[in-house]
CSV table of C-alpha atoms in Angstrom, one decimal:
chain,number,residue,atom,x,y,z
A,100,UNK,CA,6.6,40.4,11.0
A,101,UNK,CA,9.6,42.2,8.7
A,102,UNK,CA,7.8,39.0,5.7
A,103,UNK,CA,10.4,40.8,3.5
A,104,UNK,CA,13.8,38.7,5.5
A,105,UNK,CA,11.3,35.7,5.7
A,106,UNK,CA,10.8,35.9,1.1
A,107,UNK,CA,14.6,35.8,1.5
A,108,UNK,CA,15.3,33.9,3.7
A,109,UNK,CA,12.9,30.4,2.2
A,110,UNK,CA,13.4,31.8,-1.8
A,111,UNK,CA,16.6,28.9,-1.5
A,112,UNK,CA,14.2,26.5,-1.0
A,113,UNK,CA,12.3,27.8,-3.7
A,114,UNK,CA,14.6,28.4,-6.5
A,115,UNK,CA,16.2,24.5,-5.2
A,116,UNK,CA,12.3,22.9,-5.7
A,117,UNK,CA,13.0,25.5,-9.4
A,118,UNK,CA,15.7,23.4,-10.5
A,119,UNK,CA,15.5,19.9,-9.1
A,120,UNK,CA,11.8,20.2,-11.0
A,121,UNK,CA,13.4,21.2,-14.2
A,122,UNK,CA,16.1,19.6,-14.5
A,123,UNK,CA,17.0,17.1,-11.5
A,124,UNK,CA,20.8,16.1,-11.7
A,125,UNK,CA,21.1,12.7,-8.9
A,126,UNK,CA,19.1,10.4,-7.0
A,127,UNK,CA,20.0,12.8,-3.6
A,128,UNK,CA,17.7,15.6,-6.0
A,129,UNK,CA,14.3,13.1,-6.1
A,130,UNK,CA,14.6,12.4,-2.4
A,131,UNK,CA,14.7,15.8,-1.3
A,132,UNK,CA,11.2,16.6,-3.6
A,133,UNK,CA,9.2,15.8,-1.3
A,134,UNK,CA,10.1,17.5,1.9
A,135,UNK,CA,10.8,20.8,0.0
A,136,UNK,CA,7.3,20.0,-2.4
A,137,UNK,CA,5.6,19.4,1.4
A,138,UNK,CA,7.7,22.6,2.9
A,139,UNK,CA,6.6,24.9,0.0
A,140,UNK,CA,3.4,24.2,0.9
A,141,UNK,CA,3.2,26.0,3.8
A,142,UNK,CA,4.7,28.2,2.5
A,143,UNK,CA,2.1,29.1,-0.1
A,144,UNK,CA,-0.6,28.2,2.8
A,145,UNK,CA,1.4,31.5,4.5
A,146,UNK,CA,1.6,33.7,1.7
A,147,UNK,CA,-2.2,33.9,1.3
A,148,UNK,CA,-3.3,34.6,4.6
A,149,UNK,CA,-1.8,37.7,5.3
A,150,UNK,CA,-2.1,38.1,1.5
A,151,UNK,CA,1.2,38.5,-0.1
A,152,UNK,CA,0.3,40.2,-3.0
A,153,UNK,CA,-0.4,38.8,-6.9
A,154,UNK,CA,3.3,37.7,-8.0
A,155,UNK,CA,4.6,36.2,-5.1
A,156,UNK,CA,1.0,33.5,-5.1
A,157,UNK,CA,1.0,33.1,-8.2
A,158,UNK,CA,4.9,32.1,-8.2
A,159,UNK,CA,4.4,29.6,-4.5
A,160,UNK,CA,1.1,29.1,-6.8
A,161,UNK,CA,2.9,27.4,-9.7
A,162,UNK,CA,5.7,25.7,-8.0
A,163,UNK,CA,3.1,23.5,-5.4
A,164,UNK,CA,1.1,22.1,-8.5
A,165,UNK,CA,4.3,21.1,-10.6
A,166,UNK,CA,5.7,19.4,-8.0
A,167,UNK,CA,2.4,17.9,-6.7
A,168,UNK,CA,2.5,16.5,-9.9
A,169,UNK,CA,6.0,15.0,-9.7
A,170,UNK,CA,5.6,13.5,-5.9
A,171,UNK,CA,1.5,11.8,-7.0
A,172,UNK,CA,2.2,11.7,-10.5
A,173,UNK,CA,1.3,7.5,-11.4
A,174,UNK,CA,4.5,5.1,-11.7
A,175,UNK,CA,5.3,4.4,-15.6
A,176,UNK,CA,4.3,0.9,-16.3
A,177,UNK,CA,6.2,-1.0,-19.2
A,178,UNK,CA,3.7,-3.2,-19.9
A,179,UNK,CA,6.3,-6.0,-21.6
A,180,UNK,CA,8.3,-5.8,-18.8
A,181,UNK,CA,6.1,-6.4,-16.2
A,182,UNK,CA,4.4,-8.7,-17.8
A,183,UNK,CA,7.9,-11.0,-18.2
A,184,UNK,CA,8.5,-10.9,-14.5
A,185,UNK,CA,5.2,-12.0,-13.7
A,186,UNK,CA,5.5,-14.7,-14.8
A,187,UNK,CA,8.8,-15.3,-14.4
A,188,UNK,CA,8.2,-15.1,-10.3
A,189,UNK,CA,5.3,-17.8,-11.2
A,190,UNK,CA,6.9,-20.8,-10.1
A,191,UNK,CA,8.0,-19.4,-7.1
A,192,UNK,CA,4.9,-17.8,-6.2
A,193,UNK,CA,3.2,-21.8,-7.5
A,194,UNK,CA,6.1,-22.9,-4.8
A,195,UNK,CA,4.3,-20.9,-1.6
A,196,UNK,CA,0.5,-22.7,-2.1
A,197,UNK,CA,3.0,-26.4,-1.6
A,198,UNK,CA,1.1,-27.3,1.0
A,199,UNK,CA,-2.0,-25.8,0.6
A,200,UNK,CA,-2.6,-27.3,-3.5
A,201,UNK,CA,-1.5,-31.0,-1.6
A,202,UNK,CA,-4.4,-30.7,0.4
A,203,UNK,CA,-6.4,-29.3,-2.7
A,204,UNK,CA,-5.4,-32.9,-4.7
A,205,UNK,CA,-6.4,-34.8,-1.5
A,206,UNK,CA,-10.0,-33.5,-1.0
A,207,UNK,CA,-10.7,-33.5,-5.2
A,208,UNK,CA,-9.5,-37.2,-4.6
A,209,UNK,CA,-10.7,-38.3,-1.3
A,210,UNK,CA,-13.9,-37.0,-3.5
A,211,UNK,CA,-13.6,-39.1,-6.3
A,212,UNK,CA,-13.3,-42.1,-4.4
A,213,UNK,CA,-16.4,-40.9,-2.2
A,214,UNK,CA,-18.4,-40.9,-5.3
A,215,UNK,CA,-17.4,-43.7,-6.9
A,216,UNK,CA,-18.8,-45.5,-3.7
A,217,UNK,CA,-21.7,-44.2,-3.8
A,218,UNK,CA,-22.4,-45.8,-7.3
A,219,UNK,CA,-21.4,-48.8,-5.9
A,220,UNK,CA,-23.6,-48.9,-3.7
A,221,UNK,CA,-25.8,-47.1,-4.8
A,222,UNK,CA,-26.0,-47.6,-9.0
A,223,UNK,CA,-28.7,-44.6,-9.3
A,224,UNK,CA,-26.8,-42.2,-7.5
A,225,UNK,CA,-25.3,-41.1,-11.1
A,226,UNK,CA,-28.7,-40.1,-11.7
A,227,UNK,CA,-27.6,-36.9,-9.6
A,228,UNK,CA,-24.7,-36.3,-11.0
A,229,UNK,CA,-25.5,-36.2,-14.5
A,230,UNK,CA,-28.0,-35.1,-17.0
A,231,UNK,CA,-30.5,-38.3,-18.0
A,232,UNK,CA,-30.6,-37.9,-21.6
A,233,UNK,CA,-25.8,-38.6,-20.8
A,234,UNK,CA,-26.8,-41.5,-18.5
A,235,UNK,CA,-29.2,-42.6,-21.1
A,236,UNK,CA,-27.2,-42.1,-23.4
A,237,UNK,CA,-24.3,-45.0,-21.9
A,238,UNK,CA,-26.6,-47.3,-20.4
A,239,UNK,CA,-28.9,-48.0,-23.9
A,240,UNK,CA,-26.1,-46.8,-26.7
A,241,UNK,CA,-23.2,-47.5,-25.4
A,242,UNK,CA,-21.8,-44.2,-26.5
A,243,UNK,CA,-20.5,-41.2,-23.8
A,244,UNK,CA,-22.5,-37.8,-23.6
A,245,UNK,CA,-19.0,-36.4,-24.5
A,246,UNK,CA,-18.5,-37.5,-28.6
A,247,UNK,CA,-20.1,-36.2,-31.6
A,248,UNK,CA,-18.8,-32.4,-31.1
A,249,UNK,CA,-19.6,-30.0,-34.3
A,250,UNK,CA,-17.0,-27.7,-35.8
A,251,UNK,CA,-19.1,-24.9,-36.1
A,252,UNK,CA,-20.4,-25.1,-32.2
A,253,UNK,CA,-16.9,-25.7,-31.2
A,254,UNK,CA,-16.2,-21.7,-31.0
A,255,UNK,CA,-19.9,-21.3,-28.4
A,256,UNK,CA,-19.4,-24.3,-26.9
A,257,UNK,CA,-15.6,-22.7,-26.1
A,258,UNK,CA,-16.8,-19.9,-25.2
A,259,UNK,CA,-19.4,-21.8,-23.0
A,260,UNK,CA,-17.0,-24.1,-21.2
A,261,UNK,CA,-14.0,-21.4,-20.3
A,262,UNK,CA,-16.5,-19.1,-18.6
A,263,UNK,CA,-18.6,-22.2,-16.2
A,264,UNK,CA,-14.4,-23.3,-15.1
A,265,UNK,CA,-13.5,-19.7,-14.7
A,266,UNK,CA,-16.9,-19.7,-12.6
A,267,UNK,CA,-16.2,-22.9,-10.8
A,268,UNK,CA,-12.1,-22.0,-9.7
A,269,UNK,CA,-13.0,-18.4,-8.3
A,270,UNK,CA,-16.1,-19.3,-7.2
A,271,UNK,CA,-13.5,-22.6,-5.0
A,272,UNK,CA,-11.1,-19.2,-4.7
A,273,UNK,CA,-13.6,-17.0,-3.1
A,274,UNK,CA,-14.9,-20.2,-0.9
A,275,UNK,CA,-11.8,-19.7,1.3
A,276,UNK,CA,-13.4,-16.6,3.3
A,277,UNK,CA,-16.2,-18.7,4.4
A,278,UNK,CA,-12.8,-20.2,6.7
A,279,UNK,CA,-12.6,-22.2,3.9
A,280,UNK,CA,-15.3,-24.2,3.2
A,281,UNK,CA,-16.5,-23.2,0.4
A,282,UNK,CA,-13.9,-24.1,-0.9
A,283,UNK,CA,-13.6,-27.9,0.3
A,284,UNK,CA,-16.9,-28.6,-1.3
A,285,UNK,CA,-16.2,-27.3,-4.3
A,286,UNK,CA,-13.3,-29.8,-4.3
A,287,UNK,CA,-14.9,-32.6,-2.7
A,288,UNK,CA,-18.2,-31.8,-4.7
A,289,UNK,CA,-16.3,-32.1,-8.6
A,290,UNK,CA,-14.7,-35.3,-6.7
A,291,UNK,CA,-18.2,-37.0,-6.0
A,292,UNK,CA,-18.4,-35.9,-9.9
A,293,UNK,CA,-15.4,-37.1,-11.2
A,294,UNK,CA,-15.0,-40.2,-9.1
A,295,UNK,CA,-18.4,-41.5,-9.9
A,296,UNK,CA,-19.1,-41.3,-13.5
A,297,UNK,CA,-15.7,-43.2,-14.3
A,298,UNK,CA,-17.0,-45.6,-12.0
A,299,UNK,CA,-20.3,-45.7,-14.4
A,300,UNK,CA,-18.2,-45.1,-17.7
A,301,UNK,CA,-16.4,-48.7,-16.8
A,302,UNK,CA,-18.9,-50.0,-16.1
A,303,UNK,CA,-19.6,-50.2,-19.6
A,304,UNK,CA,-16.3,-50.6,-20.5
A,305,UNK,CA,-16.5,-46.9,-21.5
A,306,UNK,CA,-13.4,-46.3,-20.0
A,307,UNK,CA,-10.7,-46.0,-22.3
A,308,UNK,CA,-12.3,-42.7,-24.7
A,309,UNK,CA,-14.0,-41.1,-21.5
A,310,UNK,CA,-10.3,-40.4,-20.1
A,311,UNK,CA,-8.7,-40.2,-23.5
A,312,UNK,CA,-11.7,-37.3,-23.7
A,313,UNK,CA,-11.1,-36.2,-19.4
A,314,UNK,CA,-6.3,-36.4,-20.4
A,315,UNK,CA,-6.9,-33.7,-23.1
A,316,UNK,CA,-8.2,-30.5,-21.2
A,317,UNK,CA,-8.2,-32.2,-17.8
A,318,UNK,CA,-5.0,-31.9,-17.1
A,319,UNK,CA,-4.5,-27.3,-17.4
A,320,UNK,CA,-8.5,-27.5,-16.3
A,321,UNK,CA,-8.3,-29.9,-13.3
A,322,UNK,CA,-4.6,-28.2,-12.3
A,323,UNK,CA,-6.5,-24.7,-12.6
A,324,UNK,CA,-9.0,-25.1,-10.0
A,325,UNK,CA,-6.2,-27.1,-7.7
A,326,UNK,CA,-4.7,-23.9,-7.6
A,327,UNK,CA,-7.6,-22.5,-7.1
A,328,UNK,CA,-8.4,-24.1,-4.1
A,329,UNK,CA,-5.0,-24.2,-2.9
A,330,UNK,CA,-5.3,-20.4,-2.4
A,331,UNK,CA,-8.6,-21.0,-1.5
A,332,UNK,CA,-7.4,-23.3,1.3
A,333,UNK,CA,-4.4,-20.5,2.4
A,334,UNK,CA,-7.3,-18.2,3.1
A,335,UNK,CA,-9.4,-20.2,4.6
A,336,UNK,CA,-5.9,-20.9,7.1
A,337,UNK,CA,-5.3,-17.2,7.6
A,338,UNK,CA,-8.9,-16.7,8.8
A,339,UNK,CA,-9.0,-19.9,11.6
A,340,UNK,CA,-5.5,-19.7,12.0
A,341,UNK,CA,-3.9,-16.3,11.9
A,342,UNK,CA,-1.2,-16.2,14.1
A,343,UNK,CA,1.0,-13.4,15.8
A,344,UNK,CA,-1.6,-11.2,13.6
A,345,UNK,CA,-4.7,-9.9,13.7
A,346,UNK,CA,-7.5,-12.3,10.8
A,347,UNK,CA,-7.4,-9.1,8.8
A,348,UNK,CA,-4.1,-8.2,8.6
A,349,UNK,CA,-3.4,-12.2,7.8
A,350,UNK,CA,-5.7,-12.7,5.2
A,351,UNK,CA,-4.6,-9.0,3.7
A,352,UNK,CA,-0.6,-11.1,3.4
A,353,UNK,CA,-2.6,-14.2,2.6
A,354,UNK,CA,-4.4,-12.7,-0.2
A,355,UNK,CA,-1.3,-10.2,-1.6
A,356,UNK,CA,0.0,-14.1,-2.0
A,357,UNK,CA,-2.5,-15.8,-3.5
A,358,UNK,CA,-3.9,-13.6,-5.7
A,359,UNK,CA,-1.4,-13.2,-8.5
A,360,UNK,CA,-1.9,-16.9,-9.3
A,361,UNK,CA,-5.5,-16.3,-10.2
A,362,UNK,CA,-3.3,-15.0,-13.7
A,363,UNK,CA,-2.6,-18.0,-14.2
A,364,UNK,CA,-6.0,-20.0,-13.8
A,365,UNK,CA,-7.3,-18.3,-16.2
A,366,UNK,CA,-4.3,-18.5,-18.8
A,367,UNK,CA,-5.2,-22.6,-17.6
A,368,UNK,CA,-8.8,-22.4,-18.4
A,369,UNK,CA,-9.3,-21.0,-21.4
A,370,UNK,CA,-6.9,-23.6,-22.8
A,371,UNK,CA,-8.5,-26.3,-21.6
A,372,UNK,CA,-11.9,-24.5,-22.8
A,373,UNK,CA,-10.6,-24.5,-26.0
A,374,UNK,CA,-9.1,-28.6,-26.0
A,375,UNK,CA,-12.6,-29.1,-24.5
A,376,UNK,CA,-14.7,-27.2,-27.8
A,377,UNK,CA,-12.0,-28.6,-30.4
A,378,UNK,CA,-10.0,-31.3,-29.4
A,379,UNK,CA,-12.0,-33.7,-26.7
A,380,UNK,CA,-14.7,-34.4,-28.0
A,381,UNK,CA,-13.9,-34.7,-31.3
A,382,UNK,CA,-14.4,-38.2,-32.7
A,383,UNK,CA,-11.7,-38.2,-35.6
A,384,UNK,CA,-9.3,-37.1,-33.7
A,385,UNK,CA,-7.3,-40.3,-32.1
A,386,UNK,CA,-7.9,-41.6,-28.2
A,387,UNK,CA,-3.7,-41.5,-28.6
A,388,UNK,CA,-3.3,-37.7,-29.8
A,389,UNK,CA,-5.8,-36.8,-26.4
A,390,UNK,CA,-3.4,-38.7,-24.3
A,391,UNK,CA,-0.1,-37.5,-25.4
A,392,UNK,CA,-1.6,-34.5,-25.1
A,393,UNK,CA,-3.0,-34.7,-21.9
A,394,UNK,CA,0.4,-36.0,-21.0
A,395,UNK,CA,3.2,-32.7,-22.6
A,396,UNK,CA,0.4,-30.5,-21.3
A,397,UNK,CA,1.3,-32.4,-17.5
A,398,UNK,CA,5.4,-32.1,-18.3
A,399,UNK,CA,5.2,-28.6,-19.2
A,400,UNK,CA,3.3,-28.2,-15.8
A,401,UNK,CA,5.2,-30.1,-13.5
A,402,UNK,CA,8.7,-28.2,-15.7
A,403,UNK,CA,7.0,-24.8,-15.5
A,404,UNK,CA,6.1,-25.4,-11.7
A,405,UNK,CA,10.1,-26.1,-10.6
A,406,UNK,CA,11.5,-24.1,-12.3
A,407,UNK,CA,14.2,-22.4,-9.5
A,408,UNK,CA,14.0,-25.3,-7.5
A,409,UNK,CA,12.3,-27.7,-5.5
A,410,UNK,CA,9.1,-27.2,-3.7
A,411,UNK,CA,10.0,-26.1,-0.3
A,412,UNK,CA,8.4,-28.6,2.6
A,413,UNK,CA,4.6,-28.3,4.2
A,414,UNK,CA,5.2,-26.7,8.0
A,415,UNK,CA,8.7,-24.5,6.6
A,416,UNK,CA,7.3,-20.9,6.2
A,417,UNK,CA,8.9,-19.1,8.8
A,418,UNK,CA,4.6,-17.1,8.5
A,419,UNK,CA,3.1,-20.3,9.3
């Protein structure tokens, strides 16, 4: 084989690749980069096989390495822009979950009804849901277990509350991998707890301070849990009803829709933890302020969710 003729034949592509690497001029240059890189890699392998000399091998090795670094370099991420785009697209991602969000709220609400019924049928049921000292404080002293926060302990309480709430939300999300059963249990059980506690404190005429306490941090906290639950239910449906896809493929599609929402869930729970530690249990803060804070949080969440238009009605998802 006449290797000099082969070198002369291939050299224009090498020079073309070298020119693109040193000074790309047009988008077409970048489109050619991958193909030229593969060709030069094959040329390098051939030159090594036939030992065509150190000068040629060194040139092709350097050219191949430089092209490899260009072709496979990680994309440059401009974090401020990426974060802004993420928050800008979140409302539309929330709307994808709209039918599942309704189901999530419905499961929680059903749990509240069942919790209330269970307490009304047997008052001792509350003792299985709340710590003994909390139950005793209401019955014997007419005082909620939620009051008496000290500012010195608030940072520690806030950290613990955030950790616990995030754990509950992530468990609700991950429960979707059990065909939605884990998610259903988390939502329903927490609803039972709140429903039973609500009727319990009402019996002792403590509803006003109790719901003032709940409203301040409960709006972001429950919204986060419902969103995580909705995402979990979507994963569960993907496993049960994959449609024209395999279960694995359908799960991947729905996971890509659901996972970005976890950022919003975490942010809501961090805020809820701060409010629950510093504001909700603070008896020096008027109950009307706590109700007002809950109403303001709810208004902001509704406005955020409605950005870009109203949600599509259930069943309108073409992939469903």
